[in-house]
């Protein structure tokens, strides 16, 4: 039973390859389902890492803070890349990613910018209308 399946028929074995293909392709888009499934995976991964970090810090003498910081930064950069691809899919300017900078102004601005960004990421895919010239010629 596949964990995730979309219109293209992506199942368990090819899910990781699917996200790598989205990253490798320069002008690719990330659909709503792809983005939210990736975000759920990121949240679960961060929870697992937080538990492991707490256990390892309590029972070992090693300091894992630099490693944890690097992993957190890498995951956040990955999330920003997929947010940019998601905004591209919804035909919204990538300049809206600058809303994340409002978090540095305080808690209230951070919460408001977070809610606005989530609302923007929930917008549906906007397909650019195209004219099929072959069908128009046959009709005339």
Backbone as JSON, one array per atom type, in Angstrom:
{
  "sequence": "XXXXXXXXXXXXXXXXXXXXXXXXXXXXXXXXXXXXXXXXXXXXXXXXXXXXXXXXXXXXXXXXXXXXXXXXXXXXXXXXXXXXXXXXXXXXXXXXXXXXXXXXXXXXXXXXXXXXXXXXXXXXXXXXXXXXXXXXXXXX",
  "N": [[0.85, -1.18, 0.0], [0.79, 2.06, -1.01], [2.29, 4.95, 0.51], [2.01, 7.53, -0.39], [0.47, 8.93, -3.18], [0.08, 10.45, -6.26], [-1.35, 12.13, -9.14], [0.48, 11.37, -11.07], [1.25, 8.86, -10.4], [3.16, 8.31, -8.44], [4.86, 6.35, -6.18], [5.94, 4.61, -3.18], [8.75, 3.84, -3.61], [9.74, 5.7, -5.46], [9.42, 8.24, -4.44], [11.38, 9.8, -3.14], [13.12, 10.18, -5.3], [11.42, 11.64, -6.91], [11.2, 14.13, -5.56], [13.87, 14.91, -5.71], [14.08, 15.22, -8.48], [12.37, 17.4, -8.8], [13.89, 19.32, -7.51], [16.22, 19.34, -9.13], [15.39, 20.16, -11.66], [15.32, 23.19, -13.35], [13.11, 25.07, -13.86], [10.95, 23.88, -12.63], [7.84, 23.11, -10.99], [6.19, 22.92, -7.8], [3.61, 21.13, -6.65], [0.6, 21.62, -4.64], [0.01, 19.33, -3.09], [2.45, 17.96, -3.22], [4.13, 19.8, -1.89], [2.98, 20.02, 0.72], [3.11, 17.41, 1.6], [5.87, 17.07, 1.67], [6.47, 18.99, 3.64], [5.21, 17.85, 5.87], [6.79, 15.58, 6.11], [9.23, 16.82, 6.72], [8.63, 17.98, 9.22], [8.13, 15.69, 10.79], [10.67, 14.5, 10.6], [12.22, 16.48, 11.88], [11.15, 16.3, 14.47], [11.97, 13.71, 15.19], [14.75, 14.06, 15.09], [14.99, 15.95, 17.15], [14.29, 14.47, 19.41], [16.34, 12.51, 19.35], [18.55, 14.22, 19.61], [18.14, 15.27, 22.18], [18.34, 12.94, 23.73], [20.97, 12.08, 23.11], [22.47, 14.28, 24.02], [21.97, 14.2, 26.75], [23.08, 11.79, 27.61], [25.67, 11.5, 26.7], [29.02, 12.84, 26.38], [29.61, 14.45, 24.31], [29.26, 17.39, 22.28], [26.56, 18.25, 20.46], [25.53, 20.49, 19.28], [26.62, 22.1, 17.09], [26.31, 20.32, 14.9], [23.54, 19.88, 14.98], [22.66, 22.47, 14.44], [23.61, 22.87, 11.81], [22.13, 20.89, 10.44], [19.54, 21.85, 10.88], [19.63, 24.33, 9.53], [20.11, 23.4, 6.91], [17.72, 22.01, 6.4], [15.88, 24.08, 6.57], [16.68, 25.71, 4.44], [16.14, 23.98, 2.32], [13.37, 23.88, 2.61], [12.73, 26.56, 1.98], [13.48, 26.61, -0.72], [11.62, 24.84, -1.83], [9.33, 26.25, -1.17], [9.62, 28.45, -2.84], [9.36, 27.18, -5.32], [6.76, 26.3, -5.03], [5.38, 28.74, -4.9], [5.9, 29.59, -7.48], [4.39, 27.71, -8.85], [1.84, 28.5, -8.16], [1.66, 30.81, -9.51], [2.65, 33.19, -8.34], [4.62, 35.91, -7.24], [8.01, 35.4, -6.33], [9.01, 37.13, -4.52], [7.45, 37.28, -2.33], [8.52, 35.6, -0.49], [10.08, 37.13, 1.09], [8.52, 37.82, 3.19], [9.19, 36.28, 5.32], [11.17, 37.66, 6.61], [9.93, 39.41, 8.33], [9.73, 38.15, 10.72], [11.86, 38.83, 12.27], [11.16, 41.18, 13.42], [9.67, 40.84, 15.65], [7.47, 38.93, 17.82], [4.7, 39.2, 17.23], [4.64, 40.25, 14.58], [5.97, 38.14, 13.41], [4.21, 35.95, 13.74], [1.99, 36.86, 12.28], [3.14, 37.13, 9.7], [3.78, 34.47, 9.26], [1.23, 33.25, 9.17], [0.14, 34.56, 6.94], [1.93, 33.66, 4.97], [1.42, 30.9, 5.03], [-1.23, 30.93, 4.11], [-0.84, 31.88, 1.52], [0.68, 29.79, 0.46], [-1.25, 27.85, 0.34], [-2.77, 28.38, -1.85], [-4.36, 27.49, -4.96], [-3.04, 25.69, -7.84], [-2.11, 27.58, -10.63], [-2.86, 27.41, -13.86], [-1.47, 28.35, -16.9], [-3.36, 29.71, -19.44], [-3.56, 28.3, -22.65], [-3.58, 28.5, -26.2], [-4.73, 26.31, -28.5], [-3.65, 25.98, -31.55], [-3.92, 24.12, -33.57], [-6.44, 22.85, -33.25], [-8.1, 25.05, -33.61], [-7.74, 25.73, -36.3], [-8.88, 23.55, -37.59], [-11.54, 23.83, -36.95], [-12.35, 26.08, -38.39]],
  "CA": [[0.0, 0.0, 0.0], [1.66, 3.24, -1.07], [2.05, 6.02, 1.48], [1.66, 8.75, -1.11], [0.28, 8.71, -4.61], [-0.59, 11.57, -6.91], [-1.84, 11.84, -10.49], [1.54, 10.79, -11.88], [1.48, 7.49, -9.98], [4.39, 8.2, -7.66], [4.65, 5.49, -5.02], [6.99, 4.6, -2.14], [10.13, 3.76, -4.07], [10.19, 6.8, -6.28], [9.08, 9.52, -3.83], [12.62, 10.56, -2.94], [13.57, 10.57, -6.64], [10.5, 12.67, -7.39], [11.61, 15.41, -4.98], [15.18, 15.24, -6.29], [13.81, 15.73, -9.83], [11.82, 18.75, -8.65], [15.02, 20.19, -7.16], [17.19, 19.43, -10.21], [14.84, 20.84, -12.82], [15.36, 24.62, -13.03], [11.83, 25.77, -13.86], [9.88, 22.98, -12.22], [6.92, 23.59, -9.98], [5.87, 22.0, -6.72], [2.17, 21.22, -6.43], [0.21, 21.74, -3.24], [0.15, 18.04, -2.4], [3.89, 17.69, -3.07], [4.72, 20.67, -0.87], [2.5, 19.73, 2.07], [3.66, 16.12, 2.0], [7.27, 17.33, 2.03], [6.48, 19.69, 4.91], [4.9, 16.86, 6.9], [8.0, 14.76, 6.26], [10.22, 17.65, 7.41], [8.24, 18.11, 10.62], [8.38, 14.4, 11.44], [12.13, 14.36, 10.69], [12.71, 17.38, 12.93], [10.77, 15.74, 15.77], [12.85, 12.57, 15.47], [16.07, 14.62, 15.4], [14.93, 16.61, 18.45], [14.34, 13.42, 20.43], [17.69, 11.96, 19.34], [19.45, 15.25, 20.12], [17.97, 15.33, 23.63], [18.88, 11.71, 24.31], [22.43, 12.07, 22.98], [23.06, 15.32, 24.87], [21.84, 13.83, 28.15], [23.81, 10.58, 27.97], [27.04, 11.5, 26.18], [29.78, 14.04, 26.69], [29.84, 15.2, 23.08], [28.38, 18.51, 22.04], [25.94, 18.07, 19.14], [24.91, 21.74, 18.86], [26.99, 22.5, 15.71], [25.68, 19.39, 13.95], [22.1, 20.16, 14.98], [22.47, 23.75, 13.76], [23.8, 22.65, 10.37], [20.99, 20.14, 9.92], [18.38, 22.74, 10.9], [19.81, 25.29, 8.44], [19.92, 22.69, 5.65], [16.3, 21.71, 6.23], [15.17, 25.34, 6.32], [17.0, 26.13, 3.06], [15.36, 23.09, 1.47], [11.98, 24.34, 2.68], [12.62, 27.81, 1.22], [13.54, 26.28, -2.15], [10.33, 24.27, -2.22], [8.34, 27.32, -1.11], [9.77, 29.23, -4.08], [8.77, 26.39, -6.41], [5.31, 26.31, -4.79], [4.88, 30.05, -5.33], [5.96, 29.57, -8.94], [3.27, 26.9, -9.3], [0.62, 29.28, -7.94], [1.83, 32.05, -10.3], [2.84, 34.29, -7.4], [6.0, 36.36, -7.23], [8.85, 34.82, -5.28], [9.33, 38.19, -3.57], [6.66, 37.05, -1.12], [9.36, 34.89, 0.48], [10.64, 38.13, 2.0], [7.66, 37.91, 4.37], [9.87, 35.6, 6.42], [12.02, 38.62, 7.31], [9.15, 40.08, 9.36], [9.9, 37.42, 11.98], [12.89, 39.49, 13.05], [10.6, 42.38, 14.03], [9.01, 40.49, 16.9], [6.58, 37.77, 17.82], [3.43, 39.51, 16.56], [4.9, 40.31, 13.14], [6.35, 36.8, 12.98], [3.0, 35.12, 13.64], [1.19, 37.36, 11.16], [3.8, 36.76, 8.44], [3.67, 33.02, 9.12], [-0.14, 32.95, 8.75], [0.0, 35.04, 5.57], [2.69, 32.77, 4.09], [0.67, 29.64, 4.92], [-2.38, 31.17, 3.24], [-0.34, 31.99, 0.14], [1.11, 28.46, 0.02], [-2.44, 27.03, 0.14], [-3.47, 28.76, -3.08], [-4.31, 26.42, -5.96], [-2.18, 25.81, -9.0], [-2.64, 28.42, -11.7], [-2.37, 26.98, -15.16], [-1.48, 29.41, -17.89], [-4.19, 29.28, -20.56], [-2.89, 28.23, -23.94], [-4.46, 28.36, -27.35], [-4.33, 25.21, -29.36], [-3.85, 26.45, -32.92], [-4.29, 23.01, -34.45], [-7.88, 22.65, -33.17], [-8.76, 26.23, -34.16], [-7.69, 25.67, -37.76], [-9.8, 22.53, -38.05], [-12.89, 24.3, -36.76], [-12.68, 27.1, -39.4]],
  "C": [[0.89, 1.24, 0.0], [1.27, 4.28, -0.03], [1.51, 7.24, 0.76], [1.51, 8.42, -2.58], [-0.43, 9.94, -5.18], [-0.98, 11.17, -8.32], [-0.79, 11.15, -11.36], [1.84, 9.35, -11.48], [2.76, 7.31, -9.2], [4.1, 7.4, -6.4], [5.88, 5.53, -4.11], [8.41, 4.7, -2.69], [10.62, 4.98, -4.81], [9.9, 8.18, -5.67], [10.31, 10.39, -3.65], [13.15, 11.05, -4.29], [12.7, 11.68, -7.22], [10.9, 14.05, -6.84], [12.99, 15.84, -5.47], [15.0, 15.8, -7.69], [13.22, 17.13, -9.78], [12.95, 19.73, -8.35], [15.97, 20.4, -8.34], [16.68, 20.22, -11.41], [14.7, 22.33, -12.52], [14.0, 25.3, -12.94], [10.67, 24.88, -13.45], [9.03, 23.62, -11.13], [6.68, 22.51, -8.95], [4.38, 22.17, -6.42], [1.86, 21.32, -4.94], [0.43, 20.44, -2.49], [1.62, 17.69, -2.21], [4.48, 18.52, -1.94], [4.28, 20.27, 0.53], [2.96, 18.35, 2.53], [5.12, 16.26, 2.4], [7.35, 18.03, 3.38], [6.16, 18.75, 6.07], [6.1, 15.96, 7.16], [9.08, 15.52, 7.01], [9.9, 17.76, 8.89], [8.49, 16.82, 11.38], [9.88, 14.17, 11.62], [12.69, 15.24, 11.79], [12.34, 16.88, 14.32], [11.66, 14.57, 16.16], [14.25, 13.07, 15.84], [16.08, 15.31, 16.77], [15.0, 15.59, 19.59], [15.74, 12.81, 20.51], [18.71, 12.94, 19.93], [19.37, 15.33, 21.64], [18.57, 14.11, 24.3], [20.4, 11.72, 24.26], [23.09, 13.13, 23.86], [22.99, 14.95, 26.34], [22.74, 12.67, 28.55], [25.21, 10.48, 27.39], [27.71, 12.81, 26.56], [30.07, 14.89, 25.45], [28.83, 16.33, 22.96], [27.86, 18.41, 20.6], [25.31, 19.35, 18.62], [25.34, 22.16, 17.45], [26.34, 21.61, 14.65], [24.18, 19.65, 13.84], [21.82, 21.47, 14.25], [22.62, 23.61, 12.26], [22.63, 21.9, 9.75], [19.75, 21.03, 9.86], [18.46, 23.75, 9.75], [19.58, 24.62, 7.09], [18.45, 22.4, 5.38], [15.52, 22.98, 5.93], [15.46, 25.88, 4.91], [16.22, 25.27, 2.06], [13.89, 23.51, 1.46], [11.79, 25.63, 1.9], [12.66, 27.56, -0.29], [12.2, 25.73, -2.62], [9.2, 25.3, -2.1], [8.41, 28.18, -2.37], [9.15, 28.48, -5.26], [7.25, 26.32, -6.26], [4.7, 27.64, -5.22], [4.89, 30.16, -6.85], [4.77, 28.8, -9.52], [1.95, 27.66, -9.17], [0.65, 30.6, -8.69], [1.88, 33.29, -9.41], [4.32, 34.63, -7.39], [6.77, 35.75, -6.05], [9.29, 35.87, -4.26], [8.52, 38.04, -2.28], [7.44, 36.24, -0.08], [10.02, 35.86, 1.46], [9.75, 38.36, 3.21], [8.3, 37.22, 5.58], [10.75, 36.56, 7.22], [11.26, 39.38, 8.4], [9.26, 39.37, 10.71], [10.96, 38.07, 12.87], [12.37, 40.75, 13.75], [9.87, 42.09, 15.34], [8.02, 39.37, 16.71], [5.29, 38.04, 17.04], [3.61, 39.54, 15.05], [5.26, 38.92, 12.61], [5.15, 35.9, 12.8], [2.15, 35.55, 12.46], [1.82, 36.98, 9.83], [3.72, 35.26, 8.19], [2.28, 32.63, 8.62], [-0.36, 33.38, 7.31], [0.73, 34.11, 4.6], [1.98, 31.43, 3.94], [-0.55, 29.8, 4.02], [-1.96, 31.25, 1.78], [0.05, 30.61, -0.38], [-0.08, 27.52, -0.2], [-3.2, 27.35, -1.14], [-3.34, 27.66, -4.13], [-3.35, 26.73, -7.1], [-2.87, 26.66, -10.06], [-2.03, 27.96, -13.01], [-2.51, 28.13, -16.14], [-2.32, 28.95, -19.08], [-3.4, 29.32, -21.87], [-3.93, 28.06, -25.03], [-3.91, 27.26, -28.24], [-4.66, 25.61, -30.8], [-4.3, 25.34, -33.86], [-5.81, 22.8, -34.43], [-8.63, 23.84, -33.75], [-8.78, 26.23, -35.67], [-8.67, 24.66, -38.29], [-11.25, 22.98, -37.95], [-13.29, 25.29, -37.85], [-12.87, 26.52, -40.74]]
}
